[in-house]
Phi, psi and omega in degrees: 000125181229136180265126180229114176052043175084356180253139181260112179277136187212126178279141181207149176295145180074012182293334181298323180294326181278348185285336180278157179299315182296321179297316180294318184291319184283320185276328179208091184304336180293341182264008187297334181270357178277140182280157176261105184272329187207137183296335181254016185227133171255151183251129178255113186279123179281325179202178177100295184253011182299331183295341182293333181266005184251159173296140184252153175257142179252155182210156180188178170221124178230151181213153172208144180214142179260151174223174182291099179120352181176195179221157174234128177243149181209157180202155170282188185231008185273129172247119184246144174240087188068240180268000184257130177273106185276338177206125183259357184221041181283165178248107182266005178255113189241132177278132173248348172202179185303318183235026177229123181235159173231146171256133189249133173220156184106221178283124180299318181296316181296312184290326176294319179295315181296316180294327176295317177299314182296319178300318178296314180297320180290327174298316177297320179298316181296317180292324182287318185262347177072021178208161182296145178287159176279157177297321180296327178296314178298317181297320179290328174294316175300316182297319180299313182292317183289321182287316182292340180241028188297334180282348183243352185245147167239086188223112171251120192229143169245125178253128182215149179176189182231138169221165186286346182280312186233003180074218181283136181218148179232129177236132178257133176233089178291170179301129183119337172100014173291158180226121182224129174273132186222159172288326172213159181214147174232160180200168180090171183297327182287343183294333181293340181277348187237018175301315180295319178300314182294318179298324185282325191250346176282134176221133178301145177081019179292151178284173179300315181294320178296320178293322178295318177294322179298314180294315182299311182292321178299314179295320179299315181294320179295318180294329180287330185261329186264123180291341180267001176240147180167195179088236183242172176249130172245137179225158174223128176255118188243124176211192184299328183282345180137210185234131175245120179266139179232155184220132176237118183292158182299329180269006178244010182292141181290343178218131183238179179299150180289000000 
């Protein structure tokens, strides 16, 4: 046994099968990033890539707030796989109907699958009834899917939008499938850092501009404190006239890391 640059070289039977890329990938996907130094030698990693074989935690920050006439939703753009940032500019705000959007946190695969199902169901609903679906209808579809599959999903979702019956509405669906209508909602790992900020600065009856500033500043503070949140800010302003998408670059944020 010889130690070379922190790696322990070790001879083992059947090492030739593991020396190839396909062998490493098929037999142990966690070793796919390790190089093949010798056909008769396997490398046992002491540190560095150990996180690849472990369960990973996901993180994000999402927000939504209603005002008289509509809603504003916002999210950061960082997608993390444990300590690795797999996407720094993702779009976590997903349309499920013309004026109904969802903010996704948790497992990207789970939330994308659930939102695809809801979009399909709402398309069927629109064709059957000949009119746009209500925001509450979309929220209840999300709740049905998340609750009935709560043991298999990691999905924290905020549903927000506008309809002609009740105007702007915000529904929070934390992991587990509960459904709560709120004046504003936060979610994701970064939301725990801004509970105090939201309690201090949210006030019922805020104007559209005040709500936009509230979402922007809240996301900035969460991104500055939470290592799993970051990148840029994406927002959507939803009202009777339609949807306006906004983008704030990482170097234009009103508040940055200390």
